[in-house]
Coordinates of C-alpha atoms in Angstrom, one line a residue:
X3 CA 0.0 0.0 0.0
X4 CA 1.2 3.6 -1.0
X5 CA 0.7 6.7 0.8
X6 CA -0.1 9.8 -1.6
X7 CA 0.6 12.6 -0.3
X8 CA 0.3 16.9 -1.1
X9 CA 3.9 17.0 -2.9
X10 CA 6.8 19.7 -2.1
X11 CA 6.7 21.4 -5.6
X12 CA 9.4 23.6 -4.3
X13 CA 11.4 24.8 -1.8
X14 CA 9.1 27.6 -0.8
X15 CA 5.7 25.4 -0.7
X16 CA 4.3 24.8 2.8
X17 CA 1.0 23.1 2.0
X18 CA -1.8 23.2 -0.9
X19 CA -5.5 23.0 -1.9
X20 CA -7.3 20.0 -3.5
X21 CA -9.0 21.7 -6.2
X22 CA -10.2 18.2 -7.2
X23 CA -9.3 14.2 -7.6
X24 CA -9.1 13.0 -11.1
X25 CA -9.2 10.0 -10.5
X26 CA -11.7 7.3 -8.0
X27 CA -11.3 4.3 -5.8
X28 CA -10.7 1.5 -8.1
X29 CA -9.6 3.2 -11.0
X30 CA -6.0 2.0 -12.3
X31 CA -3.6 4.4 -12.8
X32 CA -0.2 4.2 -14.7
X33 CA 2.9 6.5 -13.5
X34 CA 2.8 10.0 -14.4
X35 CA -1.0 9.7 -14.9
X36 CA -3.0 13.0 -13.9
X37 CA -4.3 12.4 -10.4
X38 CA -5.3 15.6 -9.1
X39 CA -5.7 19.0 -9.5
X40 CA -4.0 21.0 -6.3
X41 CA -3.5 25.1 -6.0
X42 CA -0.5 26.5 -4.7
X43 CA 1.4 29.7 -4.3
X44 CA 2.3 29.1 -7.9
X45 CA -1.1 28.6 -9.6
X46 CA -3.3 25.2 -10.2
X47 CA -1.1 22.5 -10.8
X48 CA -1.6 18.9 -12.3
X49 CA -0.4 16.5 -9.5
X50 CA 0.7 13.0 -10.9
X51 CA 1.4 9.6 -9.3
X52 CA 4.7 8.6 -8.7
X53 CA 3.8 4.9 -9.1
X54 CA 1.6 2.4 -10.9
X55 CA -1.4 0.8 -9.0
X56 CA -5.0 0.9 -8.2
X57 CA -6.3 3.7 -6.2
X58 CA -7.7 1.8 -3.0
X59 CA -8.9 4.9 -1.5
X60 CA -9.3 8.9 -1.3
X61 CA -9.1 10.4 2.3
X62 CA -9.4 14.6 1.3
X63 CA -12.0 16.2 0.0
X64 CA -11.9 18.6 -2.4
X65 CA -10.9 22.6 -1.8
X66 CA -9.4 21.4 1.6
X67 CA -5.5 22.6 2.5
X68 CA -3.2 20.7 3.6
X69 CA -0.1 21.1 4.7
X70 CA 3.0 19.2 2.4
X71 CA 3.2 15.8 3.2
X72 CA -0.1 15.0 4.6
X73 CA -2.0 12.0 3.3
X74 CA -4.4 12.2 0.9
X75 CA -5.1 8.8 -0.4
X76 CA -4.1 4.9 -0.9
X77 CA -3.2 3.1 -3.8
X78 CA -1.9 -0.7 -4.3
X79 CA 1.0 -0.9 -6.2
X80 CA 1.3 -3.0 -9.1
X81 CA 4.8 -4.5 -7.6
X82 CA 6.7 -3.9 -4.2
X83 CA 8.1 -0.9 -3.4
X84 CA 11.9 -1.6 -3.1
X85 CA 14.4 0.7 -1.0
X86 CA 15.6 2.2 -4.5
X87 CA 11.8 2.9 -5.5
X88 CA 11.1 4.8 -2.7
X89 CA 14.1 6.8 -3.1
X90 CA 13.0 7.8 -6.7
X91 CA 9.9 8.2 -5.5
X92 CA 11.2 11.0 -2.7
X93 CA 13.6 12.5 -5.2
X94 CA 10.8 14.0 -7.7
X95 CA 9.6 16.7 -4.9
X96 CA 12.4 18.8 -3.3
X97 CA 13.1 17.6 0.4
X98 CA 10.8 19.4 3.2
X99 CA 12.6 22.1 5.5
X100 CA 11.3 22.4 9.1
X101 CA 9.4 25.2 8.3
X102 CA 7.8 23.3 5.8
X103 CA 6.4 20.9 8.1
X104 CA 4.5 23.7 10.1
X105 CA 1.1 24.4 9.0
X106 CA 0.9 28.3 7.6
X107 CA -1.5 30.8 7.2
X108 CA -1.4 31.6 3.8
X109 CA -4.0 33.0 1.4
X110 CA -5.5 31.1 -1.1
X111 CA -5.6 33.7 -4.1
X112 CA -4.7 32.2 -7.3
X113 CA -7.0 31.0 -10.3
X114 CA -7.4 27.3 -11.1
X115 CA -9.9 26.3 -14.0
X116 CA -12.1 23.4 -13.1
X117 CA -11.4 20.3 -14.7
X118 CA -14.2 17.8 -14.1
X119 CA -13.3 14.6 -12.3
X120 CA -13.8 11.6 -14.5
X121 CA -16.3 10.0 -12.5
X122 CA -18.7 12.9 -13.6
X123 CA -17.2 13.2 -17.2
X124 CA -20.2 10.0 -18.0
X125 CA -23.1 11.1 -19.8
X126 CA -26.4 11.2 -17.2
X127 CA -28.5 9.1 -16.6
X128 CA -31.9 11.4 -16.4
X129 CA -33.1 14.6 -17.2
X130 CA -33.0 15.3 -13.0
X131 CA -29.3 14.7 -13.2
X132 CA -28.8 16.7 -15.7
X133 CA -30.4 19.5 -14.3
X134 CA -28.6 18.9 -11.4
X135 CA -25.6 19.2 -13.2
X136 CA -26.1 22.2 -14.9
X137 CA -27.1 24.0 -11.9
X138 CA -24.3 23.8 -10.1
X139 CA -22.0 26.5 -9.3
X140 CA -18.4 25.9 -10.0
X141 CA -15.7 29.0 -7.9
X142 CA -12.3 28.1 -7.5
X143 CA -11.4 29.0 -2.9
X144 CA -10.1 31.8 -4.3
X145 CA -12.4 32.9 -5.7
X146 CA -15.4 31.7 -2.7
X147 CA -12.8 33.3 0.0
X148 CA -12.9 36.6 -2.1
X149 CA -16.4 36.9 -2.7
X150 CA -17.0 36.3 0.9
X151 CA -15.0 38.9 1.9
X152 CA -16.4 41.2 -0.6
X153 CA -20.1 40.2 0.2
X154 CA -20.7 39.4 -3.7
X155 CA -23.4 37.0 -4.8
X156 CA -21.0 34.3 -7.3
X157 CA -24.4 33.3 -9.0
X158 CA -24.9 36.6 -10.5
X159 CA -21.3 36.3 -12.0
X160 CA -20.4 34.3 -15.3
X161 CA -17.7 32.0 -15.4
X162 CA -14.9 32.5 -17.3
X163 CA -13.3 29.3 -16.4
X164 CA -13.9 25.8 -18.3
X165 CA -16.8 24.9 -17.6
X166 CA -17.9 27.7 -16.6
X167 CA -16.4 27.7 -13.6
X168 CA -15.8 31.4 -11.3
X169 CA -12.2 32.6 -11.4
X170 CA -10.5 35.1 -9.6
X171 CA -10.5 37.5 -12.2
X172 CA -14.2 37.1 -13.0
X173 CA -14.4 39.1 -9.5
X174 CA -11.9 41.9 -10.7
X175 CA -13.5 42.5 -14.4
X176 CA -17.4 42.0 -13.9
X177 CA -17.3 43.8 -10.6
X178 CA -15.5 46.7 -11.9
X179 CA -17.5 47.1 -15.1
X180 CA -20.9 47.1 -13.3
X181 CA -22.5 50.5 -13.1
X182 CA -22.2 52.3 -9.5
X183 CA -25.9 53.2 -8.1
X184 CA -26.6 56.8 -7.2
X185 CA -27.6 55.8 -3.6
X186 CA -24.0 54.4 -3.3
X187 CA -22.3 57.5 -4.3
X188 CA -22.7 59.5 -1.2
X189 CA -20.2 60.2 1.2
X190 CA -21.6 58.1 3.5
X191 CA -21.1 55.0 1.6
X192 CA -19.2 52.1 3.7
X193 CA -17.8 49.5 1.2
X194 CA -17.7 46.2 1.9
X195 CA -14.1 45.7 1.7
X196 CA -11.2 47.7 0.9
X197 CA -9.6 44.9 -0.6
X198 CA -8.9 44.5 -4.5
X199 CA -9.1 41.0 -5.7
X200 CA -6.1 41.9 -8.3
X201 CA -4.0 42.8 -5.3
X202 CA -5.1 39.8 -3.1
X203 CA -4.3 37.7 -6.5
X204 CA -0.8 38.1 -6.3
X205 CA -0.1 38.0 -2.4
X206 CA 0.6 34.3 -2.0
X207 CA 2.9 33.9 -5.0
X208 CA 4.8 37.3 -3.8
X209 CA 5.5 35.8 -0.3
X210 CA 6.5 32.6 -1.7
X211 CA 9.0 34.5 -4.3
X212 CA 10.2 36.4 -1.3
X213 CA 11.0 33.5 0.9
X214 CA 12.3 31.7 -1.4
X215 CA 14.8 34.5 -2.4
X216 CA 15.3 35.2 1.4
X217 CA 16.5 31.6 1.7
X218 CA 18.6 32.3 -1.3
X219 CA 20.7 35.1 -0.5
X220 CA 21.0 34.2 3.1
X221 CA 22.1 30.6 2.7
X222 CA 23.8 30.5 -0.4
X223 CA 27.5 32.3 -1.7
X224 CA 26.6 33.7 -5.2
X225 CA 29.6 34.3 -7.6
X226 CA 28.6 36.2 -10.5
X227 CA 29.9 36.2 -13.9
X228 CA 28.7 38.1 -17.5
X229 CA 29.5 37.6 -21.3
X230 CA 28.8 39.4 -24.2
X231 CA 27.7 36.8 -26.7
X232 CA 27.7 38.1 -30.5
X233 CA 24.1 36.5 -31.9
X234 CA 24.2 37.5 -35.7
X235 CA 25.4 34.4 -36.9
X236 CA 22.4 33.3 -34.5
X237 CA 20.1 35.6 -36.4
X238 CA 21.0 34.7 -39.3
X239 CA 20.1 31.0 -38.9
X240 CA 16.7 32.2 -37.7
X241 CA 15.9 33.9 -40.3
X242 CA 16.4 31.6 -43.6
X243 CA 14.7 28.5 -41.1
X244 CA 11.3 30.5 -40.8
X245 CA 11.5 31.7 -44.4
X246 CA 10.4 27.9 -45.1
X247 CA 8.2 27.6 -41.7
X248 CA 4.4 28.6 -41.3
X249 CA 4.2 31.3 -38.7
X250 CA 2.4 29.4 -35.9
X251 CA 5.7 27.2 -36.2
X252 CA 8.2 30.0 -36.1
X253 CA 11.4 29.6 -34.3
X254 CA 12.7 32.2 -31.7
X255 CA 15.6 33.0 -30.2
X256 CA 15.1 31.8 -26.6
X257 CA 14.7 28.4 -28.1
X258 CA 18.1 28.3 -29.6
X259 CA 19.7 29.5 -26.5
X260 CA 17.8 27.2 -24.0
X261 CA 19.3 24.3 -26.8
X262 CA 22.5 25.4 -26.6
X263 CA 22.3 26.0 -23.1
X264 CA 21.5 22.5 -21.8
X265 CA 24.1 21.2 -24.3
X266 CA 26.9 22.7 -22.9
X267 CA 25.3 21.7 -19.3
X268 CA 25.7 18.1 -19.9
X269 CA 29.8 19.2 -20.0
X270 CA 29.5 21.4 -17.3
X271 CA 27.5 19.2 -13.9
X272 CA 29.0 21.3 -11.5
X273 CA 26.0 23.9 -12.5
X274 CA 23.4 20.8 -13.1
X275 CA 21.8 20.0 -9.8
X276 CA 20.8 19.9 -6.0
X277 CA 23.1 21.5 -2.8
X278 CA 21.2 19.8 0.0
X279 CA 22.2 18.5 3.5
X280 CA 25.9 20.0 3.3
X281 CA 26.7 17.9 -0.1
X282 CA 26.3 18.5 -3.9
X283 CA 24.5 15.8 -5.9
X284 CA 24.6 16.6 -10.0
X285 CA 21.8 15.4 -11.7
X286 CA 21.6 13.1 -14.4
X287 CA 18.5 14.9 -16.3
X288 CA 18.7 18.5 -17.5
X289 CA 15.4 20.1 -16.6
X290 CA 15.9 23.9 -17.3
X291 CA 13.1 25.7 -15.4
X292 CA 12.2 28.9 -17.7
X293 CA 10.6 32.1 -16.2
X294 CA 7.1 32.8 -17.3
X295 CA 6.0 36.3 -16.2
X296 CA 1.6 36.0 -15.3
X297 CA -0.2 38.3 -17.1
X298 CA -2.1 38.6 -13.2
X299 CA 1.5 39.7 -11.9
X300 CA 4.5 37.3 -10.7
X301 CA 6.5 34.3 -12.0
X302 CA 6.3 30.5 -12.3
X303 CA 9.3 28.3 -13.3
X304 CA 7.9 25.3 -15.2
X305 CA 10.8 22.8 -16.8
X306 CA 11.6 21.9 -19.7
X307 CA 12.1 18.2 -19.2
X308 CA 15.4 16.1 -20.7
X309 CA 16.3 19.4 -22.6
X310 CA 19.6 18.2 -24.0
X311 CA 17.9 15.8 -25.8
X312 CA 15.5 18.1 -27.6
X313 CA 15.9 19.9 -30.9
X314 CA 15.8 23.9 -31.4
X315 CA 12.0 23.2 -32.9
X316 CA 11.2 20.8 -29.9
X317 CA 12.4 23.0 -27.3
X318 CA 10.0 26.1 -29.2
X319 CA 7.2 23.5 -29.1
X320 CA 7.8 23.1 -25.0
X321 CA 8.1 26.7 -24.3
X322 CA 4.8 27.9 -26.5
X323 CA 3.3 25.0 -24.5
X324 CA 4.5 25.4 -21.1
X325 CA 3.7 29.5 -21.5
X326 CA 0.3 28.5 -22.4
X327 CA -0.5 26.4 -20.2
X328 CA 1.3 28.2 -16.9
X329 CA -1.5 31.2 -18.1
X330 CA -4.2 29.1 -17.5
X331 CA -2.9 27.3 -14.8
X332 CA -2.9 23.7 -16.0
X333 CA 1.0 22.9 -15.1
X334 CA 2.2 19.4 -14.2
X335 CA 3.7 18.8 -10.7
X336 CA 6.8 17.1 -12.4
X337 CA 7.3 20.3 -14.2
X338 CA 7.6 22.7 -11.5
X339 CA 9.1 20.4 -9.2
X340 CA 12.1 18.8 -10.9
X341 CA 14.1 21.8 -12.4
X342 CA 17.7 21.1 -12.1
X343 CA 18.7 25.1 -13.2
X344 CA 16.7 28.0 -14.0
X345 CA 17.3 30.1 -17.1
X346 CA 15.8 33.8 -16.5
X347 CA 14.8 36.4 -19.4
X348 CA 12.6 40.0 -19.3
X349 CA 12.1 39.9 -22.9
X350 CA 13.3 42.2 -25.8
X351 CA 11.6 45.7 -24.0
X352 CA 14.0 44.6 -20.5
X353 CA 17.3 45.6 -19.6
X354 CA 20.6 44.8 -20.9
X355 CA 21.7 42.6 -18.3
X356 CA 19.4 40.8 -15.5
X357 CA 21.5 38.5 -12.9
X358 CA 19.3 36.3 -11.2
X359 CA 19.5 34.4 -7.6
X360 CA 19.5 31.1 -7.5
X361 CA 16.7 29.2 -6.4
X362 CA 17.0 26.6 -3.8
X363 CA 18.8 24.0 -4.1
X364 CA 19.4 24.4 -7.5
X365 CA 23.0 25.8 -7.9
X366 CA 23.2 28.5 -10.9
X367 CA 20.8 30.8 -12.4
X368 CA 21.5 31.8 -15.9
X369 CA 20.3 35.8 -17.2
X370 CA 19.6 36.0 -20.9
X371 CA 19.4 39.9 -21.2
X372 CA 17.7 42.2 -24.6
X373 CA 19.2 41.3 -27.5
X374 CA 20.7 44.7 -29.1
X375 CA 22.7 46.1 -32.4
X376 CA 26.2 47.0 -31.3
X377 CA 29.5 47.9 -33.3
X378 CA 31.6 44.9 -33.4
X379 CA 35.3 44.5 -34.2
X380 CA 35.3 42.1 -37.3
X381 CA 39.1 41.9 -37.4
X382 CA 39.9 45.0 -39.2
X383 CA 36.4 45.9 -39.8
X384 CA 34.1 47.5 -38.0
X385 CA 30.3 45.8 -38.5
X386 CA 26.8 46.3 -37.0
X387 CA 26.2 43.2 -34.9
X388 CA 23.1 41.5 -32.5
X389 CA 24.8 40.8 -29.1
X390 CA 23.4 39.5 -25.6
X391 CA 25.0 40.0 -22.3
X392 CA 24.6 36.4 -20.3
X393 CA 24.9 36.3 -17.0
X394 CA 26.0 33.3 -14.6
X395 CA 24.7 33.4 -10.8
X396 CA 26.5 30.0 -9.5
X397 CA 27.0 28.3 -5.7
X398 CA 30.7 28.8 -4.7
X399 CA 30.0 25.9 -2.4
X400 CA 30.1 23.6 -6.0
X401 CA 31.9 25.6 -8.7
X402 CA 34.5 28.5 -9.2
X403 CA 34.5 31.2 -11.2
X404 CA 37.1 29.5 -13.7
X405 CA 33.9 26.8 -14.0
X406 CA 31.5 29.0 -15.1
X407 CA 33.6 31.5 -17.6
X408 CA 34.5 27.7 -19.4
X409 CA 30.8 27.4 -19.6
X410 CA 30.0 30.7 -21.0
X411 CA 32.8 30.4 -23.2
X412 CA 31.6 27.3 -24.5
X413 CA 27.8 28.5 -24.7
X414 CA 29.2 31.8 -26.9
X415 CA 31.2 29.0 -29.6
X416 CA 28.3 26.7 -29.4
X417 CA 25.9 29.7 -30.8
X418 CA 28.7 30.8 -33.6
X419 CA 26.8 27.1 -35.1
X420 CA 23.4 27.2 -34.6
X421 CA 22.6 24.8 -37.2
X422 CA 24.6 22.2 -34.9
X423 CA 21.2 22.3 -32.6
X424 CA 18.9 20.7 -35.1

């Protein structure tokens, strides 16, 4: 028998929400299958099983928190659980602090869509159940614990959710836009609550970015490195691929440098991996967490799996996918959970240069700044050129700055040949 229980999807998550189970006692479930859907500090994420088996029984119902590591159901595994299993098993969530194991007080404020369980995905049986079915009122906490607070009515809003369901946001756009009654004008007005839900939206993921950053800084000796990395030749390749490409399946440049990046990785281990209980262990996958800004406000890191196995055009596939999917809040817990090192970007309109902290216990952060037109020294020549400043933020407790200016080095000669990442 196997415990299942709310997974660490990070070093700052201290407990979650069961937004719903996915699956019902009996059904059989292979590993990596969809289980649940749970909300944390970093949106609604996908929770999947670390095993194969038949679910024997679920203990939680839904939009109740727990704390990380509490129980939430049984399966039966399809074959023993060796030592080894159990350590794999353990390995896919990042290891619990103390803190972690205290239950917080933390808001539930972000937006997941409602997915429905399968066990109500069957066509009804009678025209009573499906009335019953249509009539019922889907909110995500979030949105409930707002609306209670602002004394609003969720049946007179319209879901823009699937399936109708009541988001966060339904709260910020349909209350806004509603006209204001002269009787409520007056001066002598008291509103209901002072709170926003856009401001409330953000609050959860901002504390968890802060303590997580907190941990960073305190706990962990940066070294920090930069290279200016010419691109034209970069550019170039760019252009003559998506002159025979349709423009949904456009390349960009992020996906040639996350390519070359997790190339070069595999070379480099000392900046691939975890720094926990006093000792360094590399990892053996490349998962390169990418930062996707919310259009609500804040970050999430989902990974791109095994990247050093992918192509430029596979790794553009992943990150249209993961970016549209961290939007709507339909990530997978393997993807936010098992980055090995995070690759940071604010986009063409940001700065020249960002230099990111690591997050805990990965051990370097890499800053792609905006790409610009510069003069650059062509032997005797003097030619207009597309350059990037890189940054390296890495753990002195692994690797030395001599380790990271070889892998910068190496990422700059690896982009002079684009066409060597198809």
């Amino acid at each position: 028998m196997v415990d299942i229980t709310m997974p660490a999807l990070g070093a700052d998550m201290r407990d979650g929400t069961l937004i719903e189970w996915q699956v019902k006692p009996g059904d059989h479930i292979e590993k990596g299958d969809t289980i649940a859907v749970i909300e944390t500090s970093k949106g609604a994420i996908e929770m999947e099983s670390y095993h194969s088996g038949t679910i024997s029984e679920l203990l939680v119902e839904p939009e109740i928190k727990l704390p990380v590591g509490s129980v939430m159901a049984r399966m039966e595994s399809d074959s023993p659980l060796s030592e080894s299993a159990i350590e794999e098993a353990t390995s896919e969530t990042v290891p619990l602090t103390n803190e972690q194991r205290q239950e917080p007080e933390l808001d539930d404020t972000l937006l997941p869509p409602y997915i429905p369980p399968k066990h109500l995905r069957s066509a009804p049986s009678s025209t009573e159940a499906i009335s019953k079915s249509q009539s019922r009122l889907y909110a995500s906490p979030a949105a409930r614990k707002q609306a209670h607070q602002s004394g609003v009515d969720l049946s007179t809003l319209t879901g823009s959710g699937p399936n109708g369901t009541i988001v966060l946001r339904d709260l910020t756009t349909q209350i806004s836009s509603r006209p204001v009654e002269p009787s409520k004008t007056n001066a002598s007005a008291t509103p209901t609550s002072t709170a926003t839900p856009s401001s409330s939206a953000t609050s959860a993921m901002r504390q968890a970015i802060s303590d997580a950053m907190t941990r960073s800084k305190q706990e962990i000796p940066h070294y920090y490195l930069a290279l200016e990395i010419n691109l034209t030749q970069a550019q170039n390749w760019l252009v003559e691929q998506n002159q025979q490409r349709e423009p949904e399946q456009r390349l960009l440049l992020p996906a040639i440098l996350i390519t070359a990046i997790a190339r070069q990785l595999a070379k480099h281990p000392q900046l691939n991996g975890f720094y926990q209980d006093g000792h360094f262990t590399p990892s053996a996958d490349i998962n390169i967490a990418n930062t996707i800004s919310l259009r609500e406000g804040g970050l999430v890191t989902p990974a791109i799996l095994n990247a050093n196995q992918l192509t430029v055009a596979q790794t553009m596939d992943s990150l249209r996918d993961l970016t549209e999917r961290a939007r709507h809040g339909r990530l997978k817990s393997s993807e936010v959970s098992q980055g090995t090192i995070t690759v940071t970007s604010i986009g063409e309109r940001g700065a020249d240069m960002i230099t990111g902290v690591i997050y805990p216990p990965q051990v370097a952060i890499i800053g792609l700044g905006r790409l610009r037109k510069v003069p650059v020294v062509d032997g005797d020549a003097i030619t207009v050129g597309d350059v990037m400043t890189v940054t390296l933020a890495a753990d002195h407790r692994v690797s030395d700055g001599i380790n990271g200016a070889r892998f910068l080095h190496a990422l700059a000669k690896q982009l002079q040949h684009p066409e060597a990442l198809l």
